CSV table of N, CA and C in Angstrom, one decimal:
chain,number,residue,atom,x,y,z
A,1,MET,N,-8.9,-1.5,-4.9
A,1,MET,CA,-8.1,-2.7,-5.3
A,1,MET,C,-8.8,-3.8,-6.0
A,2,GLU,N,-8.2,-4.2,-7.4
A,2,GLU,CA,-8.9,-5.1,-8.0
A,2,GLU,C,-8.3,-6.4,-7.7
A,3,ASN,N,-9.4,-7.5,-7.8
A,3,ASN,CA,-9.2,-8.7,-7.3
A,3,ASN,C,-9.3,-9.5,-8.9
A,4,ASN,N,-8.1,-9.9,-9.7
A,4,ASN,CA,-8.3,-10.6,-10.9
A,4,ASN,C,-8.7,-12.1,-10.3
A,5,SER,N,-8.4,-13.2,-11.4
A,5,SER,CA,-8.7,-14.1,-10.7
A,5,SER,C,-7.7,-14.6,-9.6
A,6,THR,N,-8.0,-15.8,-8.9
A,6,THR,CA,-7.1,-16.1,-7.8
A,6,THR,C,-6.0,-17.3,-8.6
A,7,ILE,N,-4.6,-16.8,-8.1
A,7,ILE,CA,-3.7,-17.7,-8.9
A,7,ILE,C,-3.4,-19.2,-7.7
A,8,ARG,N,-3.5,-20.4,-8.4
A,8,ARG,CA,-3.4,-21.6,-7.6
A,8,ARG,C,-2.1,-21.7,-7.1
A,9,LEU,N,-1.9,-21.5,-5.5
A,9,LEU,CA,-1.0,-22.1,-5.0
A,9,LEU,C,-0.5,-23.0,-4.2
A,10,ASP,N,0.5,-23.6,-4.5
A,10,ASP,CA,0.7,-25.0,-3.6
A,10,ASP,C,1.4,-24.5,-2.7
A,11,ALA,N,1.5,-25.1,-1.6
A,11,ALA,CA,2.5,-25.4,-0.1
A,11,ALA,C,4.1,-24.5,-0.3
A,12,ILE,N,4.5,-25.4,-2.1
A,12,ILE,CA,5.8,-24.4,-2.1
A,12,ILE,C,5.8,-23.1,-2.6
A,13,ASP,N,4.9,-23.0,-3.2
A,13,ASP,CA,4.8,-21.4,-3.8
A,13,ASP,C,4.3,-20.3,-2.1
A,14,LEU,N,3.8,-21.1,-1.5
A,14,LEU,CA,3.2,-20.0,-0.3
A,14,LEU,C,4.4,-19.7,0.6
A,15,GLN,N,5.3,-20.7,0.6
A,15,GLN,CA,6.7,-21.1,1.7
A,15,GLN,C,7.5,-20.0,1.1
A,16,ILE,N,7.5,-20.2,-0.5
A,16,ILE,CA,8.5,-19.1,-1.1
A,16,ILE,C,7.9,-17.8,-0.8
A,17,ILE,N,6.6,-17.4,-0.9
A,17,ILE,CA,6.2,-15.9,-0.5
A,17,ILE,C,6.3,-15.8,0.7
A,18,LYS,N,6.5,-16.8,1.8
A,18,LYS,CA,6.2,-16.3,3.0
A,18,LYS,C,7.9,-15.9,3.2
A,19,LEU,N,9.1,-16.4,2.7
A,19,LEU,CA,10.1,-16.0,2.9
A,19,LEU,C,10.4,-14.7,2.0
A,20,LEU,N,10.1,-14.6,1.0
A,20,LEU,CA,10.2,-13.2,0.3
A,20,LEU,C,9.8,-12.2,1.0
A,21,GLN,N,8.4,-12.5,1.6
A,21,GLN,CA,7.8,-11.2,2.5
A,21,GLN,C,9.0,-10.8,3.6
A,22,LYS,N,9.0,-11.8,4.0
A,22,LYS,CA,10.3,-11.4,4.9
A,22,LYS,C,11.6,-10.8,5.0
A,23,ASN,N,12.3,-11.4,3.9
A,23,ASN,CA,13.3,-10.8,2.9
A,23,ASN,C,13.5,-10.7,1.5
A,24,ALA,N,13.2,-9.9,0.7
A,24,ALA,CA,12.9,-9.5,-0.7
A,24,ALA,C,14.5,-10.1,-1.1
A,25,ARG,N,15.3,-9.6,-0.5
A,25,ARG,CA,16.8,-9.7,-0.9
A,25,ARG,C,17.4,-11.1,-1.2
A,26,ILE,N,16.5,-12.3,-0.6
A,26,ILE,CA,16.8,-13.4,-0.5
A,26,ILE,C,17.4,-14.1,-2.1
A,27,THR,N,18.6,-14.5,-2.0
A,27,THR,CA,18.6,-15.2,-3.5
A,27,THR,C,18.2,-16.7,-3.5
A,28,ASN,N,17.8,-16.8,-4.7
A,28,ASN,CA,17.5,-18.1,-5.2
A,28,ASN,C,18.1,-19.2,-4.3
A,29,LYS,N,19.4,-19.2,-4.3
A,29,LYS,CA,20.2,-20.3,-3.9
A,29,LYS,C,19.6,-20.5,-2.4
A,30,GLU,N,19.6,-19.4,-1.4
A,30,GLU,CA,19.3,-19.1,0.0
A,30,GLU,C,17.8,-19.9,0.0
A,31,LEU,N,16.8,-19.4,-1.1
A,31,LEU,CA,15.5,-20.0,-0.9
A,31,LEU,C,15.3,-21.7,-1.0
A,32,ALA,N,16.3,-21.6,-2.2
A,32,ALA,CA,16.4,-23.3,-2.5
A,32,ALA,C,16.8,-24.2,-1.1
A,33,ALA,N,17.8,-23.6,-0.4
A,33,ALA,CA,18.5,-24.1,0.5
A,33,ALA,C,17.4,-24.2,1.5
A,34,GLN,N,16.6,-23.4,2.2
A,34,GLN,CA,15.5,-23.4,3.4
A,34,GLN,C,14.5,-24.1,2.3
A,35,LEU,N,14.3,-24.3,1.5
A,35,LEU,CA,13.0,-25.4,0.9
A,35,LEU,C,13.4,-26.6,0.9
A,36,ASP,N,14.8,-27.0,1.0
A,36,ASP,CA,15.4,-28.2,0.4
A,36,ASP,C,15.1,-28.5,-0.7
A,37,LEU,N,15.0,-27.7,-2.1
A,37,LEU,CA,15.1,-27.7,-3.3
A,37,LEU,C,16.1,-27.3,-3.8
A,38,THR,N,16.6,-27.8,-5.4
A,38,THR,CA,17.6,-27.1,-6.0
A,38,THR,C,16.7,-25.6,-6.9
A,39,ILE,N,18.3,-25.1,-7.2
A,39,ILE,CA,18.0,-23.7,-7.4
A,39,ILE,C,17.2,-23.5,-8.4
A,40,THR,N,17.0,-24.3,-9.7
A,40,THR,CA,16.4,-24.3,-10.8
A,40,THR,C,15.0,-24.4,-10.8
A,41,PRO,N,14.0,-25.2,-10.0
A,41,PRO,CA,12.8,-25.3,-9.7
A,41,PRO,C,12.4,-23.7,-8.7
A,42,VAL,N,13.3,-23.8,-8.0
A,42,VAL,CA,12.8,-22.4,-7.1
A,42,VAL,C,12.7,-21.2,-8.0
A,43,TYR,N,13.7,-21.1,-9.1
A,43,TYR,CA,13.8,-19.8,-10.0
A,43,TYR,C,12.8,-19.7,-10.6
A,44,GLU,N,12.3,-20.8,-11.3
A,44,GLU,CA,11.2,-21.0,-12.2
A,44,GLU,C,9.9,-20.7,-11.5
A,45,ARG,N,9.4,-21.0,-10.2
A,45,ARG,CA,8.3,-20.6,-9.4
A,45,ARG,C,8.5,-19.2,-8.9
A,46,VAL,N,9.6,-18.5,-8.7
A,46,VAL,CA,9.4,-17.0,-8.4
A,46,VAL,C,9.2,-16.4,-9.9
A,47,LYS,N,9.9,-16.9,-10.8
A,47,LYS,CA,9.7,-16.0,-12.2
A,47,LYS,C,8.4,-16.1,-12.2
A,48,ARG,N,7.6,-17.1,-12.4
A,48,ARG,CA,6.0,-17.9,-12.4
A,48,ARG,C,5.1,-16.5,-11.5
A,49,LEU,N,5.4,-16.7,-10.0
A,49,LEU,CA,5.1,-15.7,-9.6
A,49,LEU,C,5.0,-14.1,-9.6
A,50,GLU,N,6.3,-13.8,-10.3
A,50,GLU,CA,6.5,-12.5,-10.9
A,50,GLU,C,5.7,-12.2,-11.9
A,51,LYS,N,5.5,-13.5,-13.0
A,51,LYS,CA,4.8,-13.3,-14.1
A,51,LYS,C,3.4,-13.0,-14.0
A,52,THR,N,2.8,-13.8,-12.9
A,52,THR,CA,1.2,-13.7,-12.6
A,52,THR,C,1.1,-12.7,-11.9
A,53,ALA,N,2.1,-12.1,-11.5
A,53,ALA,CA,1.7,-10.5,-10.3
A,53,ALA,C,1.4,-11.0,-8.9
A,54,VAL,N,1.5,-12.5,-9.0
A,54,VAL,CA,1.3,-12.7,-7.3
A,54,VAL,C,2.1,-11.9,-6.4
A,55,ILE,N,3.7,-11.5,-7.1
A,55,ILE,CA,4.9,-10.9,-6.7
A,55,ILE,C,4.5,-9.6,-7.5
A,56,GLY,N,4.3,-8.2,-6.7
A,56,GLY,CA,3.7,-7.2,-7.8
A,56,GLY,C,5.3,-6.2,-7.9
A,57,GLN,N,6.1,-6.3,-6.8
A,57,GLN,CA,7.4,-5.7,-7.0
A,57,GLN,C,8.1,-5.6,-5.8
A,58,TYR,N,9.6,-5.4,-5.8
A,58,TYR,CA,10.5,-5.7,-4.7
A,58,TYR,C,10.5,-4.1,-4.1
A,59,VAL,N,10.7,-4.0,-2.9
A,59,VAL,CA,10.7,-2.6,-2.4
A,59,VAL,C,11.5,-2.8,-0.9
A,60,ALA,N,12.6,-1.4,-0.5
A,60,ALA,CA,12.9,-1.2,0.2
A,60,ALA,C,11.6,-0.4,1.6
A,61,LEU,N,11.6,-0.8,2.5
A,61,LEU,CA,10.6,-0.3,3.5
A,61,LEU,C,11.7,0.6,4.3
A,62,ILE,N,11.5,2.1,4.3
A,62,ILE,CA,12.1,3.1,4.8
A,62,ILE,C,11.1,3.9,5.9
A,63,ASP,N,12.2,3.9,7.2
A,63,ASP,CA,11.5,4.1,8.4
A,63,ASP,C,11.2,5.9,8.2
A,64,ALA,N,9.8,6.4,8.3
A,64,ALA,CA,9.2,7.7,8.0
A,64,ALA,C,10.1,8.4,8.9
A,65,ASP,N,10.3,8.2,10.5
A,65,ASP,CA,10.6,9.1,11.5
A,65,ASP,C,12.4,9.3,11.0
A,66,LYS,N,12.7,8.5,10.4
A,66,LYS,CA,14.3,8.7,10.2
A,66,LYS,C,14.5,9.9,8.9
A,67,THR,N,13.5,9.6,8.2
A,67,THR,CA,13.4,10.8,7.0
A,67,THR,C,12.9,12.1,6.9
A,68,GLY,N,12.5,12.3,8.4
A,68,GLY,CA,11.9,13.5,8.4
A,68,GLY,C,10.3,13.8,8.2
A,69,LYS,N,9.9,12.7,8.2
A,69,LYS,CA,8.2,12.3,8.1
A,69,LYS,C,7.9,11.6,9.4
A,70,GLY,N,7.7,12.5,10.7
A,70,GLY,CA,7.2,12.1,11.6
A,70,GLY,C,6.0,11.9,11.8
A,71,LEU,N,5.0,12.7,11.3
A,71,LEU,CA,3.8,12.9,11.5
A,71,LEU,C,2.8,11.9,10.7
A,72,MET,N,2.1,10.9,11.2
A,72,MET,CA,1.2,10.4,10.3
A,72,MET,C,-0.2,10.8,10.6
A,73,ALA,N,-0.9,11.0,9.6
A,73,ALA,CA,-2.4,11.2,9.7
A,73,ALA,C,-2.9,10.3,9.0
A,74,LEU,N,-4.4,10.0,9.3
A,74,LEU,CA,-5.5,8.9,8.5
A,74,LEU,C,-6.5,9.9,8.6
A,75,CYS,N,-7.2,10.2,7.2
A,75,CYS,CA,-7.7,11.3,6.9
A,75,CYS,C,-9.3,10.1,6.1
A,76,MET,N,-10.0,10.3,6.5
A,76,MET,CA,-11.5,9.9,6.0
A,76,MET,C,-12.2,11.2,5.6
A,77,LEU,N,-12.5,10.7,4.1
A,77,LEU,CA,-13.0,12.0,3.4
A,77,LEU,C,-14.3,11.6,2.4
A,78,ARG,N,-15.1,12.8,2.6
A,78,ARG,CA,-16.3,12.3,1.8
A,78,ARG,C,-16.5,13.3,0.5
A,79,LEU,N,-17.1,13.0,-0.6
A,79,LEU,CA,-16.7,13.9,-1.6
A,79,LEU,C,-18.6,14.4,-1.8
A,80,GLU,N,-18.8,15.3,-2.6
A,80,GLU,CA,-20.0,15.9,-3.1
A,80,GLU,C,-20.8,15.0,-3.9
A,81,LYS,N,-20.2,14.7,-4.8
A,81,LYS,CA,-20.6,14.0,-6.0
A,81,LYS,C,-19.9,12.4,-6.4
A,82,HIS,N,-20.8,11.9,-6.5
A,82,HIS,CA,-20.0,10.3,-7.0
A,82,HIS,C,-20.0,9.7,-8.3
A,83,THR,N,-20.2,10.7,-9.1
A,83,THR,CA,-20.2,9.8,-10.6
A,83,THR,C,-19.2,9.4,-10.9
A,84,LYS,N,-18.8,8.6,-11.8
A,84,LYS,CA,-17.3,8.0,-12.5
A,84,LYS,C,-16.4,8.8,-12.6
A,85,ASP,N,-17.0,9.8,-13.3
A,85,ASP,CA,-15.9,11.0,-13.8
A,85,ASP,C,-15.4,11.8,-12.6
A,86,LYS,N,-15.9,11.9,-11.5
A,86,LYS,CA,-15.9,13.0,-10.4
A,86,LYS,C,-14.9,11.9,-9.4
A,87,LEU,N,-15.2,10.7,-8.9
A,87,LEU,CA,-14.1,10.0,-8.7
A,87,LEU,C,-13.0,9.6,-9.4
A,88,ALA,N,-13.2,9.2,-10.7
A,88,ALA,CA,-11.8,9.2,-11.2
A,88,ALA,C,-10.9,10.3,-11.1
A,89,GLN,N,-11.6,11.6,-11.5
A,89,GLN,CA,-10.7,13.0,-11.1
A,89,GLN,C,-10.3,13.2,-9.7
A,90,PHE,N,-11.0,12.7,-8.7
A,90,PHE,CA,-10.5,13.0,-7.4
A,90,PHE,C,-9.4,11.9,-7.0
A,91,GLU,N,-9.4,10.5,-7.6
A,91,GLU,CA,-8.3,9.4,-7.4
A,91,GLU,C,-7.3,10.4,-8.2
A,92,ALA,N,-7.2,10.6,-9.5
A,92,ALA,CA,-6.1,11.0,-10.1
A,92,ALA,C,-5.4,12.3,-9.3
A,93,HIS,N,-6.3,13.2,-8.9
A,93,HIS,CA,-5.7,14.2,-8.2
A,93,HIS,C,-4.8,13.8,-6.8
A,94,VAL,N,-5.5,12.9,-6.1
A,94,VAL,CA,-4.8,12.3,-4.8
A,94,VAL,C,-3.4,11.3,-5.3
A,95,ALA,N,-3.4,11.0,-6.1
A,95,ALA,CA,-2.5,10.1,-6.9
A,95,ALA,C,-1.0,10.7,-7.2
A,96,LYS,N,-1.5,12.3,-7.5
A,96,LYS,CA,-0.4,12.7,-7.7
A,96,LYS,C,0.4,13.8,-6.4
A,97,ILE,N,-0.2,13.4,-5.0
A,97,ILE,CA,0.5,14.1,-3.9
A,97,ILE,C,1.3,13.0,-3.3
A,98,PRO,N,2.2,13.6,-3.4
A,98,PRO,CA,3.2,12.7,-2.6
A,98,PRO,C,3.2,12.1,-1.0
A,99,GLU,N,2.5,13.2,-0.4
A,99,GLU,CA,2.2,13.0,0.8
A,99,GLU,C,1.6,11.7,1.2
A,100,VAL,N,0.4,11.6,0.2
A,100,VAL,CA,-0.8,10.6,0.3
A,100,VAL,C,-0.1,9.3,0.2
A,101,THR,N,0.5,8.3,1.1
A,101,THR,CA,1.0,7.0,0.6
A,101,THR,C,0.2,6.2,0.3
A,102,GLU,N,-1.1,6.1,1.0
A,102,GLU,CA,-2.3,5.1,0.5
A,102,GLU,C,-3.8,5.8,0.7
A,103,CYS,N,-4.6,5.2,-0.1
A,103,CYS,CA,-5.7,5.8,-0.7
A,103,CYS,C,-6.5,4.6,-0.7
A,104,TYR,N,-7.6,4.6,-0.3
A,104,TYR,CA,-8.4,3.5,-0.4
A,104,TYR,C,-10.2,3.8,-0.8
A,105,HIS,N,-10.3,3.4,-1.7
A,105,HIS,CA,-12.1,3.9,-2.4
A,105,HIS,C,-12.9,2.9,-1.2
A,106,LEU,N,-14.0,3.4,-0.3
A,106,LEU,CA,-14.3,2.7,0.7
A,106,LEU,C,-16.4,2.7,0.5
A,107,ALA,N,-16.9,1.7,1.0
A,107,ALA,CA,-18.2,1.7,1.4
A,107,ALA,C,-18.7,1.8,2.8
A,108,GLY,N,-19.7,3.0,2.9
A,108,GLY,CA,-19.8,2.8,4.0
A,108,GLY,C,-20.0,4.6,4.4
A,109,GLN,N,-19.6,4.8,5.5
A,109,GLN,CA,-19.9,6.2,5.9
A,109,GLN,C,-19.1,7.3,5.1
A,110,TYR,N,-17.6,7.0,4.9
A,110,TYR,CA,-16.8,7.9,4.3
A,110,TYR,C,-16.7,7.0,2.9
A,111,ASP,N,-16.2,8.1,1.8
A,111,ASP,CA,-16.1,7.6,0.4
A,111,ASP,C,-14.5,7.3,0.3
A,112,TYR,N,-13.0,7.9,1.2
A,112,TYR,CA,-12.0,7.6,0.6
A,112,TYR,C,-11.3,7.6,2.2
A,113,HIS,N,-10.7,7.1,2.3
A,113,HIS,CA,-9.3,7.1,3.4
A,113,HIS,C,-7.8,6.9,3.1
A,114,LEU,N,-7.3,7.7,3.8
A,114,LEU,CA,-5.9,8.4,3.0
A,114,LEU,C,-4.6,8.2,4.2
A,115,LYS,N,-3.8,7.7,4.0
A,115,LYS,CA,-2.6,7.6,5.2
A,115,LYS,C,-1.9,8.7,4.4
A,116,ILE,N,-1.5,9.6,5.7
A,116,ILE,CA,-0.6,10.9,5.0
A,116,ILE,C,0.5,10.8,5.8
A,117,LEU,N,2.0,11.0,5.5
A,117,LEU,CA,2.8,11.2,6.3
A,117,LEU,C,3.8,12.6,5.6
A,118,VAL,N,3.9,13.6,6.7
A,118,VAL,CA,4.2,14.6,6.9
A,118,VAL,C,5.4,14.8,8.1
A,119,LYS,N,6.1,16.4,7.8
A,119,LYS,CA,7.3,16.4,8.9
A,119,LYS,C,6.4,16.7,10.1
A,120,ASP,N,5.8,17.4,10.4
A,120,ASP,CA,4.8,18.0,11.4
A,120,ASP,C,3.7,18.6,11.2
A,121,MET,N,2.6,19.1,12.2
A,121,MET,CA,1.2,20.0,12.1
A,121,MET,C,1.1,21.0,11.0
A,122,ASN,N,2.4,21.6,10.8
A,122,ASN,CA,2.2,22.5,10.2
A,122,ASN,C,2.5,22.0,8.9
A,123,ALA,N,3.3,21.2,8.5
A,123,ALA,CA,3.2,20.7,7.1
A,123,ALA,C,1.7,20.1,6.7
A,124,PHE,N,1.1,19.3,7.8
A,124,PHE,CA,0.1,18.9,7.6
A,124,PHE,C,-1.0,20.1,7.5
A,125,GLN,N,-1.2,20.8,7.9
A,125,GLN,CA,-2.3,22.3,7.6
A,125,GLN,C,-1.6,22.4,6.3
A,126,ASP,N,-0.2,22.8,5.9
A,126,ASP,CA,0.1,23.0,4.2
A,126,ASP,C,-0.3,22.2,3.4
A,127,PHE,N,-0.4,20.6,3.9
A,127,PHE,CA,-1.0,19.7,2.9
A,127,PHE,C,-2.5,19.8,2.8
A,128,ILE,N,-3.3,19.9,3.5
A,128,ILE,CA,-4.6,20.2,3.7
A,128,ILE,C,-5.1,21.4,2.8
A,129,VAL,N,-4.6,22.5,3.3
A,129,VAL,CA,-5.2,23.8,2.4
A,129,VAL,C,-4.6,24.1,0.9
A,130,ASN,N,-3.1,23.7,1.0
A,130,ASN,CA,-2.6,23.7,-0.5
A,130,ASN,C,-2.4,22.7,-1.4
A,131,LYS,N,-2.8,21.5,-0.8
A,131,LYS,CA,-3.1,20.1,-2.1
A,131,LYS,C,-4.5,19.7,-2.0
A,132,LEU,N,-4.7,19.0,-0.9
A,132,LEU,CA,-5.8,18.1,-0.7
A,132,LEU,C,-7.2,18.5,-1.1
A,133,SER,N,-7.4,20.0,-0.4
A,133,SER,CA,-8.4,20.8,-0.5
A,133,SER,C,-8.7,21.2,-1.8
A,134,THR,N,-7.9,21.5,-2.6
A,134,THR,CA,-8.0,22.4,-3.7
A,134,THR,C,-8.9,21.4,-4.7
A,135,ASN,N,-9.1,20.6,-4.3
A,135,ASN,CA,-10.3,19.5,-5.2
A,135,ASN,C,-11.7,20.0,-5.0
A,136,GLU,N,-12.4,20.3,-5.9
A,136,GLU,CA,-13.5,21.1,-5.5
A,136,GLU,C,-14.8,20.2,-5.1
A,137,ASN,N,-14.4,19.0,-5.3
A,137,ASN,CA,-15.4,17.8,-4.9
A,137,ASN,C,-15.0,17.2,-3.5
A,138,LEU,N,-14.8,17.9,-2.5
A,138,LEU,CA,-14.1,17.3,-1.4
A,138,LEU,C,-15.5,18.2,-0.9
A,139,ALA,N,-16.2,17.5,0.2
A,139,ALA,CA,-17.3,18.0,1.1
A,139,ALA,C,-16.6,17.9,2.6
A,140,ASN,N,-16.1,16.9,2.9
A,140,ASN,CA,-15.4,16.8,4.5
A,140,ASN,C,-14.7,16.0,4.5
A,141,ILE,N,-13.5,16.6,5.7
A,141,ILE,CA,-12.5,15.7,5.7
A,141,ILE,C,-12.3,15.7,7.6
A,142,GLN,N,-12.4,14.1,7.9
A,142,GLN,CA,-12.1,13.8,9.4
A,142,GLN,C,-10.5,13.5,9.6
A,143,SER,N,-9.5,14.1,10.3
A,143,SER,CA,-8.6,13.7,10.2
A,143,SER,C,-8.1,13.1,12.2
A,144,SER,N,-7.2,12.3,11.7
A,144,SER,CA,-7.0,11.6,13.2
A,144,SER,C,-5.3,11.1,13.0
A,145,PHE,N,-4.6,11.4,14.2
A,145,PHE,CA,-3.2,11.6,14.3
A,145,PHE,C,-2.7,10.3,14.8
A,146,VAL,N,-2.0,9.4,14.1
A,146,VAL,CA,-1.3,8.5,14.5
A,146,VAL,C,-0.2,8.7,16.3
A,147,MET,N,-0.7,8.5,17.1
A,147,MET,CA,0.4,8.7,18.5
A,147,MET,C,1.4,7.5,18.3
A,148,LYS,N,1.2,6.0,18.1
A,148,LYS,CA,1.8,4.9,18.2
A,148,LYS,C,1.5,4.0,17.2
A,149,LYS,N,2.4,3.2,16.5
A,149,LYS,CA,2.4,2.2,15.6
A,149,LYS,C,2.1,0.7,16.4
A,150,ILE,N,1.1,0.3,16.6
A,150,ILE,CA,1.4,-1.0,17.2
A,150,ILE,C,1.8,-2.1,16.4
A,151,THR,N,1.1,-2.3,15.1
A,151,THR,CA,1.5,-3.4,14.2
A,151,THR,C,1.6,-2.5,13.1
A,152,ASP,N,2.7,-3.0,12.1
A,152,ASP,CA,3.0,-2.1,10.9
A,152,ASP,C,3.6,-3.3,9.8
A,153,THR,N,2.6,-3.7,8.9
A,153,THR,CA,3.5,-4.7,8.1
A,153,THR,C,2.9,-4.6,6.3
A,154,THR,N,3.4,-5.3,5.8
A,154,THR,CA,3.3,-5.2,4.2
A,154,THR,C,2.8,-6.5,3.7
A,155,ALA,N,3.2,-7.6,4.9
A,155,ALA,CA,3.2,-9.1,4.7
A,155,ALA,C,1.6,-9.2,4.2
A,156,VAL,N,1.2,-10.2,3.3
A,156,VAL,CA,0.0,-10.7,3.4
A,156,VAL,C,-0.1,-12.0,4.0
A,157,PRO,N,-1.0,-11.8,5.2
A,157,PRO,CA,-1.4,-13.2,5.9
A,157,PRO,C,-1.8,-14.4,5.1
A,158,LEU,N,-0.8,-15.3,5.0
A,158,LEU,CA,-1.2,-16.8,4.3
A,158,LEU,C,-1.7,-17.9,4.9
A,159,GLU,N,-1.8,-18.0,6.3
A,159,GLU,CA,-2.5,-18.6,6.9
A,159,GLU,C,-3.8,-19.0,6.9
């Protein structure tokens, strides 16, 4: 995750972000009403937040269980070699696998942490054998399976 220079955000910007994190479909008119502002300054602030990539994109959050992807696995991976080329090759490989919904490069005991969404254990085994382990630089995979989500948010804490 790259950390470009921090954008200066005032209290109104933070309020706008909080409201958009709760409901990305809120209109500028509704934002303005909740912030006790007129529409034009709210529109300009939202556009600035988009232009500076504070707001990266707007998405719909989908229930994986309802789409037949009810098994979530968290995989911790170690690689054999850690050269710049080998890391880039692994990351390109993983980025092409649709079951990998999140991938983090780590410091510590493991090199990568992956979040995997599949239908069931058979689909997970197929994912490991036919997709993930086809990368020859993979040294070790440690998988855990989510029994229950306690908290699950995409919101960035702003307090």
